[in-house]
Short mmCIF file of C-alpha atoms in Angstrom, two decimals:
data_model
loop_
_atom_site.label_atom_id
_atom_site.label_comp_id
_atom_site.label_asym_id
_atom_site.label_seq_id
_atom_site.Cartn_x
_atom_site.Cartn_y
_atom_site.Cartn_z
CA MET A 1 -33.05 -0.07 -8.78
CA PRO A 2 -29.34 0.71 -9.04
CA ARG A 3 -28.96 3.75 -7.49
CA THR A 4 -30.79 2.52 -4.69
CA ILE A 5 -28.46 -0.56 -4.39
CA LEU A 6 -25.67 1.36 -4.43
CA THR A 7 -27.15 3.90 -2.26
CA PHE A 8 -27.99 0.49 0.47
CA VAL A 9 -24.10 -0.49 -0.44
CA LEU A 10 -22.02 2.67 0.23
CA TRP A 11 -24.31 3.03 4.00
CA LEU A 12 -23.42 -0.76 4.61
CA GLY A 13 -20.00 0.52 3.78
CA LEU A 14 -19.62 3.67 5.29
CA SER A 15 -21.92 2.99 8.58
CA LEU A 16 -20.41 -0.19 9.44
CA PRO A 17 -16.79 0.72 10.50
CA ALA A 18 -18.53 3.61 12.42
CA ALA A 19 -20.38 1.57 13.94
CA PHE A 20 -18.27 -0.65 15.03
CA ALA A 21 -15.37 2.02 16.43
CA GLU A 22 -18.67 3.46 18.84
CA GLY A 23 -18.07 -0.18 20.97
CA ASN A 24 -14.56 0.56 20.53
CA ARG A 25 -12.60 3.41 19.97
CA ASP A 26 -9.89 1.67 18.59
CA PHE A 27 -10.95 -0.90 17.16
CA MET A 28 -9.00 0.00 13.45
CA ARG A 29 -6.39 -0.55 15.05
CA GLU A 30 -5.92 -2.93 16.79
CA THR A 31 -5.09 -6.76 15.74
CA GLY A 32 -2.49 -4.67 13.96
CA LYS A 33 -5.04 -2.15 11.66
CA ILE A 34 -5.95 -5.76 10.03
CA TYR A 35 -9.48 -4.06 9.64
CA VAL A 36 -7.72 -1.14 7.15
CA VAL A 37 -6.50 -3.69 5.04
CA VAL A 38 -10.18 -4.75 4.49
CA ALA A 39 -11.65 -1.30 4.23
CA THR A 40 -9.11 -1.16 1.82
CA LEU A 41 -10.15 -3.57 -0.38
CA VAL A 42 -14.38 -2.69 0.53
CA VAL A 43 -13.29 1.10 -0.96
CA ILE A 44 -11.62 -0.32 -4.07
CA PHE A 45 -14.76 -3.36 -4.11
CA LEU A 46 -17.55 -0.18 -3.73
CA GLY A 47 -15.92 1.55 -6.59
CA ILE A 48 -15.94 -1.21 -8.83
CA VAL A 49 -18.97 -2.12 -8.02
CA GLY A 50 -19.97 1.81 -8.45
CA TYR A 51 -18.82 2.47 -12.31
CA LEU A 52 -20.54 -1.53 -13.14
CA VAL A 53 -23.81 -0.20 -11.68
CA ARG A 54 -23.43 3.16 -14.24
CA LEU A 55 -22.31 0.92 -17.08
CA GLU A 56 -25.84 -0.96 -16.49
CA ARG A 57 -27.22 2.01 -16.54
CA LYS A 58 -25.84 3.20 -19.57
CA LEU A 59 -26.89 -0.02 -21.35
CA THR A 60 -30.55 0.53 -19.83
CA LYS A 61 -30.56 3.68 -22.06
CA ILE A 62 -29.38 1.38 -25.12
CA GLU A 63 -31.96 -1.13 -24.58
CA HIS A 64 -34.66 1.33 -24.59
CA LEU A 65 -33.25 3.33 -27.99
CA THR A 66 -33.45 -0.30 -30.08
CA LYS A 67 -36.63 -0.63 -28.50
CA ASP A 68 -38.46 2.05 -29.78
CA ASP A 69 -36.25 1.49 -33.75
CA ALA A 70 -38.07 -1.59 -33.56
CA MET B 1 -11.44 -14.66 -22.80
CA TRP B 2 -8.68 -16.96 -20.94
CA TRP B 3 -6.81 -13.78 -20.02
CA LYS B 4 -10.25 -12.83 -17.70
CA ILE B 5 -9.81 -16.29 -16.21
CA THR B 6 -6.52 -15.49 -15.36
CA SER B 7 -7.21 -12.16 -13.93
CA VAL B 8 -9.86 -13.84 -11.67
CA ILE B 9 -7.56 -16.53 -10.20
CA LEU B 10 -4.21 -13.85 -9.55
CA LEU B 11 -6.28 -11.82 -8.16
CA LEU B 12 -8.27 -14.33 -5.96
CA TYR B 13 -4.64 -15.07 -5.11
CA ALA B 14 -3.49 -11.89 -4.52
CA ILE B 15 -6.40 -11.45 -1.84
CA LEU B 16 -5.90 -14.91 0.03
CA ALA B 17 -1.64 -14.68 0.19
CA GLY B 18 -2.22 -11.51 0.64
CA PHE B 19 -4.34 -12.14 3.65
CA LEU B 20 -3.03 -15.40 5.40
CA VAL B 21 0.53 -15.13 5.07
CA PRO B 22 1.66 -14.42 8.32
CA LEU B 23 3.47 -11.41 9.59
CA LYS B 24 7.24 -11.78 10.82
CA SER B 25 7.81 -10.92 14.44
CA GLY B 26 8.64 -7.79 15.48
CA ILE B 27 9.34 -5.57 18.55
CA GLU B 28 6.44 -3.31 18.79
CA ARG B 29 8.25 -1.72 22.04
CA VAL B 30 10.07 -1.89 25.39
CA GLU B 31 9.38 -0.31 28.55
CA PRO B 32 10.91 1.47 30.24
CA ASN B 33 12.22 3.64 27.17
CA VAL B 34 14.47 5.42 29.41
CA ALA B 35 17.25 4.21 31.44
CA GLN B 36 20.51 6.09 33.09
CA THR B 37 23.48 4.62 33.26
CA GLY B 38 24.84 2.63 36.22
CA GLN B 39 21.27 1.36 37.01
CA ARG B 40 20.51 -2.65 36.98
CA LEU B 41 16.66 -2.31 35.06
CA SER B 42 14.44 -5.21 33.58
CA VAL B 43 13.24 -4.54 30.78
CA ARG B 44 9.81 -5.88 29.18
CA PHE B 45 9.59 -6.56 25.71
CA PHE B 46 6.46 -6.28 23.99
CA GLY B 47 6.56 -9.21 20.73
CA TYR B 48 4.27 -8.21 17.31
CA ASN B 49 3.99 -12.59 15.94
CA THR B 50 6.48 -13.26 17.98
CA PHE B 51 7.63 -16.25 20.16
CA PHE B 52 9.48 -16.14 23.14
CA SER B 53 7.95 -19.20 25.12
CA ARG B 54 8.54 -21.32 22.30
CA PRO B 55 10.55 -24.17 24.03
CA SER B 56 14.44 -24.20 23.01
CA GLN B 57 17.89 -25.49 23.57
CA GLU B 58 19.69 -22.58 23.39
CA PRO B 59 18.64 -19.77 25.47
CA ILE B 60 16.99 -16.65 24.23
CA ARG B 61 19.48 -14.14 23.76
CA VAL B 62 18.55 -10.13 23.81
CA TRP B 63 20.28 -6.46 23.09
CA LEU B 64 20.12 -3.09 23.78
CA TYR B 65 23.08 -1.87 20.80
CA TYR B 66 24.42 1.03 19.95
CA ASN B 67 26.13 -0.35 17.06
CA ASP B 68 28.62 -2.81 15.45
CA ARG B 69 30.49 -1.90 18.20
CA TYR B 70 28.93 -1.54 20.98
CA ALA B 71 26.14 -4.02 22.46
CA LEU B 72 25.14 -4.54 25.95
CA MET B 73 23.49 -8.44 26.59
CA ALA B 74 21.01 -8.97 28.85
CA GLN B 75 21.99 -11.16 31.75
CA ASP B 76 19.03 -12.73 32.88
CA VAL B 77 15.62 -13.19 29.91
CA ARG B 78 12.59 -14.85 31.14
CA PRO B 79 10.03 -14.92 28.64
CA LEU B 80 6.35 -13.93 30.19
CA ASN B 81 4.14 -15.22 27.69
CA ASP B 82 4.78 -15.51 23.38
CA THR B 83 4.57 -11.89 23.22
CA ILE B 84 6.40 -10.68 26.70
CA LEU B 85 9.41 -10.88 27.32
CA GLU B 86 11.97 -9.81 30.60
CA ALA B 87 15.11 -8.76 30.45
CA THR B 88 17.44 -7.71 32.92
CA PHE B 89 20.40 -5.03 31.95
CA GLN B 90 23.21 -4.41 34.04
CA MET B 91 23.55 -0.40 32.43
CA PRO B 92 27.43 0.33 32.09
CA ALA B 93 28.79 2.99 34.47
CA ASN B 94 29.59 5.36 30.98
CA LEU B 95 28.32 6.08 27.07
CA PRO B 96 30.44 5.00 24.17
CA ASP B 97 32.00 7.78 21.94
CA GLY B 98 32.23 10.03 25.23
CA ARG B 99 28.07 10.85 24.55
CA SER B 100 25.83 11.82 27.74
CA PHE B 101 23.44 9.87 25.87
CA VAL B 102 22.70 7.32 23.61
CA THR B 103 19.56 5.19 21.58
CA LEU B 104 19.72 1.95 22.17
CA ASN B 105 18.50 -0.69 19.14
CA ALA B 106 16.52 -3.39 21.12
CA LEU B 107 16.75 -7.14 19.68
CA ALA B 108 15.73 -10.45 20.38
CA ASP B 109 16.93 -13.36 19.05
CA HIS B 110 15.33 -16.96 19.97
CA PRO B 111 16.95 -20.10 18.85
CA ALA B 112 13.78 -21.46 16.93
CA ALA B 113 11.89 -18.77 15.92
CA GLY B 114 14.68 -15.92 14.98
CA ALA B 115 15.24 -12.56 15.25
CA SER B 116 13.67 -9.42 15.90
CA LEU B 117 14.55 -6.19 15.86
CA LEU B 118 13.23 -2.09 17.23
CA PRO B 119 14.78 0.52 16.29
CA VAL B 120 15.47 3.06 18.40
CA ALA B 121 14.05 1.36 21.75
CA LEU B 122 15.85 2.97 24.47
CA THR B 123 18.18 5.95 25.52
CA LEU B 124 20.22 5.60 28.38
CA ARG B 125 21.39 8.78 29.82
CA GLN B 126 24.66 9.25 31.59
CA VAL B 127 24.46 10.54 34.81
CA ASP B 128 27.63 11.80 36.01
CA THR B 129 30.09 13.52 34.15
CA THR B 130 33.25 11.90 35.21
CA ARG B 131 35.31 10.46 32.45
CA ALA B 132 36.57 7.03 32.74
CA PRO B 133 37.43 4.04 30.51
CA LEU B 134 34.80 2.50 28.83
CA ASP B 135 33.02 -0.07 31.00
CA SER B 136 34.18 -3.53 28.98
CA ALA B 137 30.21 -4.58 29.40
CA TRP B 138 29.98 -2.42 26.00
CA THR B 139 32.59 -4.94 24.17
CA ALA B 140 31.75 -8.48 26.08
CA HIS B 141 29.07 -9.86 24.02
CA PRO B 142 29.12 -8.28 20.31
CA VAL B 143 25.49 -9.29 18.41
CA GLU B 144 26.18 -12.40 16.84
CA LYS B 145 24.82 -15.71 15.21
CA LEU B 146 21.61 -14.19 14.68
CA HIS B 147 19.23 -17.09 13.89
CA LEU B 148 17.21 -16.10 10.97
CA GLN B 149 13.05 -16.14 11.30
CA LYS B 150 11.99 -19.22 8.66
CA GLY B 151 8.80 -19.40 6.38
CA PHE B 152 6.66 -17.35 4.14
CA SER B 153 6.13 -14.53 5.71
CA PHE B 154 5.32 -10.37 4.92
CA PRO B 155 8.13 -7.94 6.79
CA TYR B 156 7.26 -6.19 10.22
CA GLN B 157 7.23 -2.77 10.11
CA ASN B 158 6.16 -0.46 12.60
CA ILE B 159 3.41 1.95 12.16
CA LEU B 160 1.78 -0.35 9.36
CA TYR B 161 2.46 -3.63 11.33
CA GLU B 162 -0.96 -5.54 8.94
CA THR B 163 -1.83 -3.06 6.78
CA ILE B 164 1.62 -3.55 4.78
CA ARG B 165 -0.76 -5.93 2.92
CA ASN B 166 -2.03 -3.28 1.10
CA THR B 167 0.32 -2.87 -1.23
CA TYR B 168 -1.38 -5.82 -3.07
CA PHE B 169 -4.12 -3.71 -3.41
CA HIS B 170 -3.41 -0.14 -3.27
CA VAL B 171 -0.14 0.07 -4.57
CA PRO B 172 -1.65 -1.71 -8.39
CA MET B 173 -3.83 0.84 -8.95
CA TRP B 174 -1.07 2.94 -9.96
CA PHE B 175 0.22 0.13 -12.40
CA VAL B 176 -3.60 -0.02 -13.68
CA LEU B 177 -3.85 3.71 -14.04
CA LEU B 178 -0.34 3.59 -16.50
CA PHE B 179 -1.17 0.61 -18.32
CA LEU B 180 -4.95 2.14 -19.35
CA PHE B 181 -3.39 5.74 -19.59
CA ALA B 182 -0.67 4.53 -22.29
CA ALA B 183 -3.22 2.21 -24.11
CA SER B 184 -5.65 5.05 -24.70
CA VAL B 185 -2.74 6.82 -26.00
CA TRP B 186 -1.79 4.19 -28.30
CA TYR B 187 -5.39 4.22 -29.23
CA SER B 188 -5.31 7.81 -29.80
CA VAL B 189 -2.27 7.35 -31.58
CA LYS B 190 -4.54 5.49 -34.43
CA TYR B 191 -7.19 7.26 -34.21
CA LEU B 192 -4.62 10.63 -35.73
CA ARG B 193 -2.88 8.11 -38.46
CA ARG B 194 -6.48 6.80 -39.54
CA PRO B 195 -9.39 8.51 -38.02
CA GLU B 196 -11.32 5.23 -37.42
CA ALA B 197 -14.49 5.80 -34.68
CA ASP B 198 -13.26 2.25 -32.66
CA PHE B 199 -10.13 3.88 -32.13
CA ASP B 200 -11.35 6.75 -30.71
CA ARG B 201 -13.80 4.48 -28.58
CA ARG B 202 -11.17 2.93 -27.32
CA ALA B 203 -9.27 5.92 -25.94
CA ALA B 204 -12.35 6.97 -24.61
CA ALA B 205 -12.97 4.05 -22.81
CA TYR B 206 -9.38 3.39 -21.67
CA ALA B 207 -8.77 6.79 -20.18
CA GLU B 208 -12.26 6.18 -18.41
CA VAL B 209 -11.23 3.25 -16.91
CA GLY B 210 -8.25 5.13 -15.81
CA ILE B 211 -9.90 7.40 -13.97
CA LEU B 212 -11.59 4.95 -12.25
CA PHE B 213 -8.28 3.96 -11.18
CA GLY B 214 -6.96 6.85 -10.24
CA LEU B 215 -10.04 7.51 -7.75
CA LEU B 216 -9.84 3.99 -6.42
CA GLY B 217 -5.94 4.51 -5.67
CA LEU B 218 -6.52 7.88 -4.23
CA ALA B 219 -9.64 6.39 -2.11
CA SER B 220 -7.50 3.46 -0.58
CA GLY B 221 -4.38 5.70 0.30
CA MET B 222 -6.88 8.09 2.05
CA VAL B 223 -7.95 5.10 4.29
CA TRP B 224 -4.45 3.53 4.46
CA ALA B 225 -3.33 7.16 5.41
CA ASN B 226 -5.17 8.09 8.01
CA TYR B 227 -4.37 4.78 10.19
CA THR B 228 -0.50 4.85 9.11
CA TRP B 229 -0.27 8.84 8.65
CA GLY B 230 -2.71 10.57 11.08
CA LYS B 231 -4.76 11.74 8.14
CA PRO B 232 -6.40 10.43 5.23
CA TRP B 233 -5.04 13.58 3.45
CA SER B 234 -1.28 15.24 4.17
CA ASN B 235 -0.80 17.23 1.18
CA ASP B 236 2.29 14.52 0.12
CA ILE B 237 3.42 15.57 -3.27
CA LYS B 238 2.25 12.22 -5.06
CA GLN B 239 -1.18 12.81 -3.84
CA LEU B 240 -1.22 16.11 -4.57
CA MET B 241 0.33 15.54 -8.59
CA THR B 242 -1.91 12.45 -8.62
CA ALA B 243 -5.12 14.91 -8.29
CA VAL B 244 -3.31 17.40 -10.36
CA ALA B 245 -2.98 14.27 -13.44
CA LEU B 246 -6.49 13.11 -12.81
CA LEU B 247 -7.88 16.28 -13.77
CA VAL B 248 -5.54 16.61 -16.50
CA TYR B 249 -7.92 13.52 -17.58
CA PHE B 250 -11.05 15.34 -16.16
CA ALA B 251 -9.84 17.69 -19.38
CA TYR B 252 -9.62 15.32 -21.51
CA PHE B 253 -13.55 13.79 -21.38
CA ILE B 254 -14.40 17.99 -21.14
CA LEU B 255 -12.87 18.90 -24.29
CA ARG B 256 -14.18 15.25 -26.45
CA GLY B 257 -17.38 16.17 -25.62
CA SER B 258 -17.31 19.81 -26.15
CA PHE B 259 -18.10 19.78 -30.03
CA SER B 260 -21.28 19.51 -31.70
CA ASP B 261 -18.92 17.80 -34.19
CA PRO B 262 -18.20 14.86 -32.60
CA GLU B 263 -15.36 14.07 -35.11
CA LYS B 264 -13.88 17.34 -34.67
CA GLY B 265 -14.07 16.55 -31.16
CA ALA B 266 -12.24 12.64 -31.03
CA ARG B 267 -9.24 14.34 -33.41
CA LEU B 268 -8.74 17.49 -30.87
CA ALA B 269 -9.31 15.06 -28.05
CA ALA B 270 -6.41 12.38 -29.54
CA VAL B 271 -3.91 15.31 -29.69
CA TYR B 272 -4.61 16.53 -26.45
CA ASN B 273 -4.31 13.04 -24.84
CA ILE B 274 -0.82 12.48 -26.18
CA PHE B 275 -0.63 16.23 -24.07
CA ALA B 276 -1.63 14.27 -21.07
CA PHE B 277 -0.12 10.78 -20.94
CA ALA B 278 3.36 13.30 -22.03
CA SER B 279 2.19 15.14 -18.33
CA LEU B 280 2.21 11.99 -16.36
CA ILE B 281 5.54 11.56 -16.68
CA PRO B 282 6.29 14.36 -14.41
CA LEU B 283 3.80 15.10 -12.90
CA LEU B 284 4.06 10.74 -11.43
CA TYR B 285 7.70 10.05 -11.81
CA ILE B 286 10.01 13.31 -11.83
CA LEU B 287 8.34 15.59 -9.47
CA PRO B 288 7.82 13.76 -6.62
CA ARG B 289 11.61 12.72 -6.37
CA MET B 290 12.34 16.43 -5.98
CA PHE B 291 10.03 16.76 -2.49
CA ASP B 292 9.91 14.70 0.84
CA SER B 293 7.23 12.79 0.90
CA LEU B 294 5.70 10.36 3.74
CA HIS B 295 5.83 7.52 0.56
CA PRO B 296 8.64 4.59 1.04
CA GLY B 297 11.81 5.29 -0.85
CA ALA B 298 14.07 7.79 -0.62
CA THR B 299 13.37 11.25 -0.47
CA GLY B 300 9.64 11.82 -2.03
CA ASN B 301 11.19 8.66 -4.18
CA PRO B 302 7.80 7.09 -6.29
CA ALA B 303 9.63 3.96 -6.11
CA PHE B 304 10.10 1.23 -4.17
CA GLY B 305 13.68 0.85 -2.13
CA THR B 306 14.61 -3.21 -1.49
CA GLN B 307 13.70 -2.98 2.25
CA ASP B 308 10.47 -1.96 1.52
CA LEU B 309 9.23 -5.07 -0.68
CA ASP B 310 11.13 -8.10 0.11
CA ASN B 311 11.34 -11.50 -2.27
CA THR B 312 8.07 -12.93 -0.25
CA MET B 313 5.89 -9.85 -1.00
CA ARG B 314 7.43 -9.61 -4.46
CA ALA B 315 5.79 -13.52 -5.16
CA VAL B 316 2.76 -11.69 -4.69
CA PHE B 317 2.80 -8.08 -5.87
CA TYR B 318 3.57 -8.21 -9.01
CA PRO B 319 0.26 -11.43 -9.86
CA ALA B 320 -1.51 -9.03 -7.98
CA ILE B 321 -0.30 -6.08 -10.58
CA LEU B 322 -0.81 -8.23 -13.47
CA GLY B 323 -4.59 -9.44 -12.15
CA TRP B 324 -5.48 -5.87 -11.37
CA THR B 325 -4.58 -4.73 -14.42
CA LEU B 326 -6.48 -7.84 -16.47
CA LEU B 327 -9.31 -6.53 -14.50
CA GLY B 328 -9.09 -3.11 -15.47
CA PHE B 329 -8.77 -4.32 -19.09
CA TRP B 330 -11.41 -6.28 -18.53
CA ILE B 331 -13.93 -3.63 -17.36
CA ALA B 332 -12.76 -1.07 -20.35
CA ASP B 333 -13.38 -4.25 -22.50
CA LEU B 334 -17.00 -4.32 -21.52
CA ARG B 335 -17.30 0.16 -21.47
CA VAL B 336 -15.69 0.08 -25.30
CA ARG B 337 -18.35 -2.54 -26.28
CA LEU B 338 -21.44 -0.42 -24.90
CA GLN B 339 -20.50 2.66 -26.47
CA ARG B 340 -20.25 0.41 -29.19
CA LEU B 341 -23.59 -0.68 -29.38
CA LYS B 342 -25.22 3.13 -28.25
CA ASP B 343 -22.81 4.73 -31.68
CA ARG B 344 -24.86 2.40 -33.73
CA ALA B 345 -28.44 2.97 -32.09
CA MET B 346 -28.31 5.85 -32.70
CA GLY B 347 -26.94 5.71 -36.37
CA LEU B 348 -23.35 7.02 -35.17
CA ASP B 349 -21.29 4.20 -36.71
#
C-alpha cells in the first residue's frame, strides 16, 4: 500500500509539470519563474514523504515481529 | 513537544513569507540594446514589478549611465503602462575615455515607486573616429537624488527573478545536513567513550536523516539549476563535492552493516564517523572556495556575499533554517525510536 501511494505521488509530481509544459513550452520560465520555486518545494516535500513511507514500512515489520511473540 | 510546534510555525512562516512577499522592481531589458553616437533614439524599458504609470508629482527620470562621472539622461520619458516605458535619448557625438564603444547601465527612477536598474543594458558605438572634446551631455545630468523602493520586498535579480525565494527552501537543506551530521558525530564520540546502544542508534539515525537532507538539497538544487544555469548538473564544484560527501556517509552505513558482531560494527562506524565529519570541512568549505563556481559569492565562495542576502531576506532565511533544522531532528527522533523498538523486539537491547 505505501509503495502504491509513493508511486502515485511520484507519478503526479513528475507528470503534471510535463503536462503543463506540453500546452505551453515555457510554462516554468513564465511569471518570473515562480513555478520553479513551487517545483523545488514539491521535490523536498515528496522526498520527506518518501522517507516517512519508508519509516512506516519498517514500523509495520516491527509490529509483525511483536505480534508473533505475543 | 514545544520544538515540534516551533518547527511547524517557523516553516509555515517561511513558506508563506517566502511566497507572498513581493519582489523589488527591476528592469528586464531595454530595446534596442545597441546604438550609435549622434543618434536620436527612443529606447523601450521593460520593467519587472515596476509601476511606471503610477501618478507622481515629479517626473520619472531615466538614465543610461557609464559610471559615476558620465551619464546620459533621457530627454523625453513616456510610460506606456506599468511595465513599459519609452525614453528618448540624444546620443552624444563621442564617448568618454576615448573608447570606441561603451556598455551603459539602464536606470529608471520613479519618484513614488523608487529606482530600478539593469546593468550592462545597452552598447553604444562610436561611428566616426574624429576626436573632439567630450560632449557636455555626458556630464550635464549626473545620476543623483534617486528614490528608494519602499516596503518589505526581496531583491530583484536578473535570471533568478522569483527563484530567489528558493533561498528559503534549497539553502536550509545544507544547514540541516551539517547540524544532523554534527549531532551524529557527537553521539559517535559519546559511544566511543561509553558504549551504550542508544548512542550508536542516535549517531546512525542522525547520519541517515542527514543524508536524506543532502539528497533533497541536491535534488532541489538541480531543479533550480535547470531554470537558472540552463541544465540540472553542471559539474559545479559544490555539486561535485556534495556528491562526494554523501558517498563518504553512504560508506558509513556500509561499514556499520558489514560486521556480524553489531558491537564491533558500531565501534568501527563511530571511528569512521569522526573521519567522515572531518572530511566535510575540506569538501564543503575549503575546496569550493578554491575553484570557480556558479554558486553565489566570489569565486566559488560557498557563503553568501552581502549582495545576495539583504535584511528582508534574512528575516525569512534564519527562521527558515531553524524551522527546517527542527523538522530534520524531529524526523531523526522518529528514526531513533523506531530503531529502539526494533532492537527491543529482536532482543538486542
